[in-house]
């Protein structure tokens, strides 16, 4: 029943914002075309081996084609691009979609047509949320496909844990978009002025994205390799490394930068006897993705509920 009652307001929002919606759709299509074009470029390059080597396969050297290295460089910022797109969606929701109507007073016309404030706000959240879900899902799938086609044998190529790559590999990108939409709606009903609401949304969403980028490794326990235990390969996400003393005290290599002694002697002089490394293996990718996604969805739900409550209080 609720889906039927929202049909009219949703149609009105889509009609009023059709230019912006077409612009968003064009950006999605442009992103898809860009990745497809890169894959075609790589496919047309002269490569002798499946990993992209242009020299003789198995000869101990690796020299990729320019098309492959350039494509890897372009795709390195794929996750960052999706996060920027999420911020833009949130800013659009905060300003042109909600705050502008509250500032100009045009919302009164809709409310006079038997559309309650809750239905009015729900429609303005449903349209961007549905489109963001569809668009981000497609872009993530296309990015994963594009990345899979240009991975070579170098240890630094599009590593899953890289800040610019990680968001584009899973549901985290969509969760950030939905969080930005919810924050945009909350800022709009709180401020009720277009430009301040847009600015406040960017101020809130930006640091949250930055914070997750810096601290997401803490969302799941790391694995520790000690002494002769297997050390992580280039696909692992190394977090901390150092040496353990005979009593088990942890000494970190990063602390050597503040000391006069560098190299292995730095930690051995402090009593270090065996090395250790804390890392996330590639098997931790999905737990980390799901933890960040869950946190963001909870925050989005809280912001959405608060936006409805604020709107109801202002216009009870």
Protein backbone atom coordinates (compact mmCIF):
# COMPACT_ATOMS: atom_id res chain seq x y z
CA UNK A 1 0.00 0.00 0.00
CA UNK A 2 2.83 2.39 0.85
CA UNK A 3 4.42 1.82 -2.56
CA UNK A 4 1.16 2.92 -4.22
CA UNK A 5 0.81 6.05 -2.10
CA UNK A 6 4.36 7.12 -2.99
CA UNK A 7 3.86 6.70 -6.70
CA UNK A 8 2.50 10.22 -7.27
CA UNK A 9 5.16 12.14 -5.27
CA UNK A 10 7.93 10.05 -6.80
CA UNK A 11 6.67 10.85 -10.28
CA UNK A 12 6.60 14.55 -9.44
CA UNK A 13 10.19 14.46 -8.17
CA UNK A 14 11.38 12.62 -11.28
CA UNK A 15 9.66 15.15 -13.52
CA UNK A 16 10.93 18.21 -11.67
CA UNK A 17 14.51 16.93 -11.53
CA UNK A 18 14.65 15.22 -14.92
CA UNK A 19 17.61 17.29 -16.12
CA UNK A 20 19.66 16.41 -13.06
CA UNK A 21 18.64 12.76 -13.35
CA UNK A 22 19.65 12.69 -16.99
CA UNK A 23 22.99 14.24 -16.04
CA UNK A 24 23.55 11.56 -13.41
CA UNK A 25 22.66 8.84 -15.89
CA UNK A 26 25.06 10.34 -18.41
CA UNK A 27 27.88 10.21 -15.84
CA UNK A 28 27.20 6.53 -15.22
CA UNK A 29 27.20 5.77 -18.93
CA UNK A 30 30.40 7.80 -19.36
CA UNK A 31 32.09 5.80 -16.61
CA UNK A 32 31.02 2.51 -18.18
CA UNK A 33 32.19 3.62 -21.62
CA UNK A 34 35.52 4.74 -20.18
CA UNK A 35 36.27 1.34 -18.62
CA UNK A 36 35.15 -0.51 -21.76
CA UNK A 37 37.35 1.73 -23.87
CA UNK A 38 40.34 0.96 -21.65
CA UNK A 39 39.75 -2.77 -21.97
CA UNK A 40 39.53 -2.48 -25.76
CA UNK A 41 42.76 -0.47 -25.75
CA UNK A 42 44.55 -3.15 -23.74
CA UNK A 43 43.14 -5.92 -25.94
CA UNK A 44 44.53 -4.20 -29.04
CA UNK A 45 48.04 -3.94 -27.56
CA UNK A 46 50.74 -6.41 -28.62
CA UNK A 47 51.23 -8.75 -25.66
CA UNK A 48 52.87 -12.16 -25.75
CA UNK A 49 51.73 -13.58 -22.41
CA UNK A 50 48.46 -13.81 -20.46
CA UNK A 51 49.86 -11.53 -17.74
CA UNK A 52 50.54 -8.79 -20.30
CA UNK A 53 54.27 -9.35 -20.79
CA UNK A 54 55.57 -8.08 -24.11
CA UNK A 55 58.79 -10.06 -23.86
CA UNK A 56 59.26 -13.82 -24.12
CA UNK A 57 57.09 -15.65 -21.60
CA UNK A 58 58.97 -17.11 -18.64
CA UNK A 59 62.29 -15.46 -19.42
CA UNK A 60 62.53 -13.77 -16.01
CA UNK A 61 61.69 -10.27 -17.24
CA UNK A 62 58.38 -8.47 -17.30
CA UNK A 63 57.69 -5.53 -19.61
CA UNK A 64 54.00 -4.62 -20.00
CA UNK A 65 52.58 -2.63 -22.86
CA UNK A 66 51.94 1.06 -22.39
CA UNK A 67 48.19 0.50 -22.78
CA UNK A 68 48.22 -1.84 -19.78
CA UNK A 69 50.27 0.41 -17.49
CA UNK A 70 48.26 3.49 -18.46
CA UNK A 71 45.00 1.64 -17.82
CA UNK A 72 46.24 0.53 -14.42
CA UNK A 73 47.07 4.15 -13.61
CA UNK A 74 43.62 5.35 -14.64
CA UNK A 75 41.82 2.63 -12.67
CA UNK A 76 43.87 3.34 -9.53
CA UNK A 77 41.52 6.20 -8.74
CA UNK A 78 38.28 4.33 -9.47
CA UNK A 79 37.25 4.06 -5.83
CA UNK A 80 38.02 7.72 -5.21
CA UNK A 81 35.88 8.68 -8.20
CA UNK A 82 32.92 6.75 -6.80
CA UNK A 83 33.32 8.43 -3.42
CA UNK A 84 33.38 11.85 -5.07
CA UNK A 85 30.23 10.90 -6.98
CA UNK A 86 28.62 9.91 -3.66
CA UNK A 87 29.42 13.34 -2.19
CA UNK A 88 27.88 15.02 -5.25
CA UNK A 89 24.71 12.97 -4.86
CA UNK A 90 24.46 13.93 -1.20
CA UNK A 91 25.03 17.61 -1.98
CA UNK A 92 22.36 17.46 -4.70
CA UNK A 93 19.85 15.94 -2.28
CA UNK A 94 20.65 18.56 0.34
CA UNK A 95 20.40 21.56 -1.97
CA UNK A 96 18.36 21.44 -5.17
CA UNK A 97 16.19 18.50 -4.13
CA UNK A 98 15.08 19.43 -0.60
CA UNK A 99 16.48 22.66 0.86
CA UNK A 100 15.59 24.73 -2.20
CA UNK A 101 11.90 23.87 -1.82
CA UNK A 102 11.98 24.51 1.91
CA UNK A 103 13.72 27.84 1.34
CA UNK A 104 11.41 29.03 -1.44
CA UNK A 105 8.23 27.72 0.16
CA UNK A 106 7.15 25.64 -2.86
CA UNK A 107 6.76 22.62 -0.57
CA UNK A 108 3.47 24.13 0.64
CA UNK A 109 1.86 23.45 -2.72
CA UNK A 110 2.60 19.73 -2.47
CA UNK A 111 1.43 19.58 1.13
CA UNK A 112 -1.80 21.32 0.17
CA UNK A 113 -2.48 18.52 -2.33
CA UNK A 114 -2.97 15.90 0.41
CA UNK A 115 0.74 14.98 0.42
CA UNK A 116 1.93 14.73 4.02
CA UNK A 117 5.39 16.04 5.00
CA UNK A 118 6.57 12.45 5.59
CA UNK A 119 5.47 11.31 2.11
CA UNK A 120 6.98 14.44 0.58
CA UNK A 121 10.38 13.73 2.16
CA UNK A 122 10.16 10.00 1.48
CA UNK A 123 9.70 10.64 -2.23
CA UNK A 124 12.75 12.92 -2.28
CA UNK A 125 14.79 10.20 -0.65
CA UNK A 126 13.42 7.28 -2.66
CA UNK A 127 14.33 8.64 -6.09
CA UNK A 128 18.06 9.32 -5.45
CA UNK A 129 18.38 6.18 -3.31
CA UNK A 130 16.99 3.92 -6.02
CA UNK A 131 19.06 5.56 -8.75
CA UNK A 132 22.22 5.53 -6.61
CA UNK A 133 21.71 1.85 -5.85
CA UNK A 134 21.34 0.97 -9.51
CA UNK A 135 24.13 3.25 -10.71
CA UNK A 136 26.69 2.30 -8.06
CA UNK A 137 25.98 -1.41 -8.49
CA UNK A 138 26.60 -1.20 -12.23
CA UNK A 139 29.73 0.92 -11.81
CA UNK A 140 31.21 -1.44 -9.21
CA UNK A 141 30.59 -4.47 -11.44
CA UNK A 142 32.09 -2.72 -14.45
CA UNK A 143 35.09 -1.57 -12.44
CA UNK A 144 35.74 -5.09 -11.13
CA UNK A 145 35.54 -6.39 -14.70
CA UNK A 146 37.91 -3.69 -15.95
CA UNK A 147 40.40 -4.28 -13.15
CA UNK A 148 40.42 -8.05 -13.64
CA UNK A 149 41.53 -7.63 -17.24
CA UNK A 150 44.68 -5.61 -16.56
CA UNK A 151 46.25 -7.28 -13.54
CA UNK A 152 49.83 -8.28 -14.29
CA UNK A 153 52.54 -9.76 -12.08
CA UNK A 154 53.84 -6.56 -10.47
CA UNK A 155 53.10 -6.42 -6.70
CA UNK A 156 51.76 -2.84 -6.73
CA UNK A 157 49.15 -3.10 -9.50
CA UNK A 158 45.65 -2.15 -8.35
CA UNK A 159 46.07 -3.78 -4.94
CA UNK A 160 42.68 -4.45 -3.33
CA UNK A 161 43.64 -2.62 -0.12
CA UNK A 162 44.68 0.60 -1.86
CA UNK A 163 42.57 3.56 -0.73
CA UNK A 164 41.76 4.53 -4.31
CA UNK A 165 40.77 0.99 -5.32
CA UNK A 166 39.05 -0.56 -2.31
CA UNK A 167 35.72 1.37 -2.37
CA UNK A 168 35.06 0.40 -6.00
CA UNK A 169 35.36 -3.34 -5.41
CA UNK A 170 32.28 -3.97 -3.29
CA UNK A 171 29.16 -2.61 -1.56
CA UNK A 172 31.14 0.04 0.32
CA UNK A 173 30.68 2.46 -2.59
CA UNK A 174 26.89 2.06 -2.45
CA UNK A 175 26.85 2.39 1.34
CA UNK A 176 28.76 5.68 1.14
CA UNK A 177 26.26 6.95 -1.44
CA UNK A 178 23.25 6.06 0.71
CA UNK A 179 24.93 7.61 3.74
CA UNK A 180 25.55 10.82 1.77
CA UNK A 181 21.89 10.92 0.69
CA UNK A 182 20.68 10.51 4.26
CA UNK A 183 23.06 13.19 5.56
CA UNK A 184 21.99 15.51 2.74
CA UNK A 185 18.35 15.13 3.72
CA UNK A 186 19.13 15.74 7.38
CA UNK A 187 21.20 18.84 6.63
CA UNK A 188 18.46 20.18 4.36
CA UNK A 189 15.66 19.95 6.94
CA UNK A 190 17.93 21.33 9.65
CA UNK A 191 19.28 24.33 7.73
CA UNK A 192 16.45 24.85 5.17
CA UNK A 193 18.71 27.00 3.00
CA UNK A 194 20.19 25.71 -0.23
CA UNK A 195 23.86 26.68 -0.18
CA UNK A 196 24.46 26.20 3.56
CA UNK A 197 22.80 22.78 3.42
CA UNK A 198 25.01 21.74 0.52
CA UNK A 199 28.14 22.96 2.28
CA UNK A 200 27.21 21.28 5.55
CA UNK A 201 26.61 17.97 3.77
CA UNK A 202 30.07 18.05 2.20
CA UNK A 203 31.61 19.00 5.55
CA UNK A 204 29.99 16.01 7.27
CA UNK A 205 30.34 13.37 4.54
CA UNK A 206 33.91 14.22 3.51
CA UNK A 207 35.58 13.59 6.88
CA UNK A 208 33.59 10.36 7.36
CA UNK A 209 34.92 9.03 4.06
CA UNK A 210 38.43 10.14 4.94
CA UNK A 211 38.17 8.53 8.37
CA UNK A 212 37.11 5.18 6.96
CA UNK A 213 39.94 5.35 4.43
CA UNK A 214 42.47 5.83 7.22
CA UNK A 215 41.06 3.45 9.84
CA UNK A 216 39.12 0.71 8.02
CA UNK A 217 41.89 -1.77 8.76
CA UNK A 218 40.65 -1.74 12.37
CA UNK A 219 37.22 -3.09 11.39
CA UNK A 220 38.46 -6.69 11.43
CA UNK A 221 41.18 -8.43 13.49
CA UNK A 222 44.50 -8.79 11.73
CA UNK A 223 46.57 -11.96 11.32
CA UNK A 224 50.04 -12.10 12.88
CA UNK A 225 52.98 -13.87 11.32
CA UNK A 226 55.88 -14.50 13.73
CA UNK A 227 59.39 -15.80 13.17
CA UNK A 228 59.41 -18.60 10.63
CA UNK A 229 55.61 -18.46 10.12
CA UNK A 230 54.47 -17.79 6.54
CA UNK A 231 54.84 -14.12 5.72
CA UNK A 232 52.19 -12.39 3.63
CA UNK A 233 52.63 -12.03 -0.10
CA UNK A 234 52.11 -8.90 -2.14
CA UNK A 235 48.32 -9.43 -2.12
CA UNK A 236 48.14 -8.99 1.67
CA UNK A 237 47.52 -5.68 3.42
CA UNK A 238 50.46 -5.12 5.76
CA UNK A 239 49.46 -3.08 8.81
CA UNK A 240 52.31 -3.22 11.34
CA UNK A 241 55.67 -4.95 11.57
CA UNK A 242 58.52 -5.14 14.00
CA UNK A 243 60.14 -7.49 16.50
CA UNK A 244 59.19 -9.16 19.76
CA UNK A 245 61.41 -9.21 22.85
CA UNK A 246 61.93 -12.32 24.94
CA UNK A 247 59.14 -11.11 27.24
CA UNK A 248 56.73 -10.61 24.34
CA UNK A 249 56.93 -6.82 24.17
CA UNK A 250 56.23 -5.42 20.71
CA UNK A 251 58.81 -3.17 19.06
CA UNK A 252 57.74 -1.43 15.85
CA UNK A 253 59.92 -0.53 12.89
CA UNK A 254 58.14 2.82 12.55
CA UNK A 255 59.64 3.90 15.90
CA UNK A 256 63.13 3.63 14.41
CA UNK A 257 62.57 6.81 12.42
CA UNK A 258 62.83 8.78 15.66
CA UNK A 259 66.05 7.06 16.73
CA UNK A 260 69.63 7.41 15.56
CA UNK A 261 69.99 3.69 14.77
CA UNK A 262 68.31 2.35 11.64
CA UNK A 263 68.01 -1.12 10.13
CA UNK A 264 67.81 -4.43 12.02
CA UNK A 265 70.14 -3.18 14.76
CA UNK A 266 67.56 -0.58 15.77
CA UNK A 267 65.17 -3.14 17.26
CA UNK A 268 67.81 -5.68 18.29
CA UNK A 269 69.47 -3.03 20.41
CA UNK A 270 66.17 -2.68 22.25
CA UNK A 271 65.92 -6.42 22.91
CA UNK A 272 64.13 -7.60 19.79
CA UNK A 273 64.65 -11.32 19.12
CA UNK A 274 62.09 -12.36 16.52
CA UNK A 275 60.23 -10.55 13.80
CA UNK A 276 56.47 -10.22 13.40
CA UNK A 277 54.01 -8.70 10.95
CA UNK A 278 50.32 -7.90 11.40
CA UNK A 279 48.37 -8.02 8.16
CA UNK A 280 45.05 -8.60 6.45
CA UNK A 281 45.16 -11.47 3.96
CA UNK A 282 43.04 -11.18 0.84
CA UNK A 283 40.45 -13.42 2.55
CA UNK A 284 39.64 -10.47 4.84
CA UNK A 285 38.36 -8.40 1.93
CA UNK A 286 34.70 -9.31 2.35
CA UNK A 287 34.61 -9.10 6.16
CA UNK A 288 36.13 -5.61 5.95
CA UNK A 289 33.71 -4.60 3.18
CA UNK A 290 30.67 -5.89 5.04
CA UNK A 291 31.68 -4.30 8.34
CA UNK A 292 32.14 -0.86 6.76
CA UNK A 293 28.94 -1.27 4.75
CA UNK A 294 26.97 -2.22 7.86
CA UNK A 295 28.25 0.73 9.87
CA UNK A 296 27.44 3.16 7.07
CA UNK A 297 23.94 1.74 6.60
CA UNK A 298 23.24 2.06 10.32
CA UNK A 299 24.43 5.68 10.23
CA UNK A 300 22.32 6.31 7.12
CA UNK A 301 19.24 4.85 8.81
CA UNK A 302 19.83 7.00 11.90
CA UNK A 303 20.27 10.16 9.81
CA UNK A 304 17.12 9.37 7.82
CA UNK A 305 15.04 8.78 10.95
CA UNK A 306 16.35 12.01 12.46
CA UNK A 307 15.49 13.92 9.26
CA UNK A 308 11.87 12.74 9.43
CA UNK A 309 11.71 13.64 13.10
CA UNK A 310 13.08 17.14 12.52
CA UNK A 311 10.69 17.73 9.63
CA UNK A 312 7.74 16.56 11.73
CA UNK A 313 8.76 18.84 14.62
CA UNK A 314 9.09 21.89 12.39
CA UNK A 315 5.81 21.31 10.61
CA UNK A 316 3.65 19.54 13.18
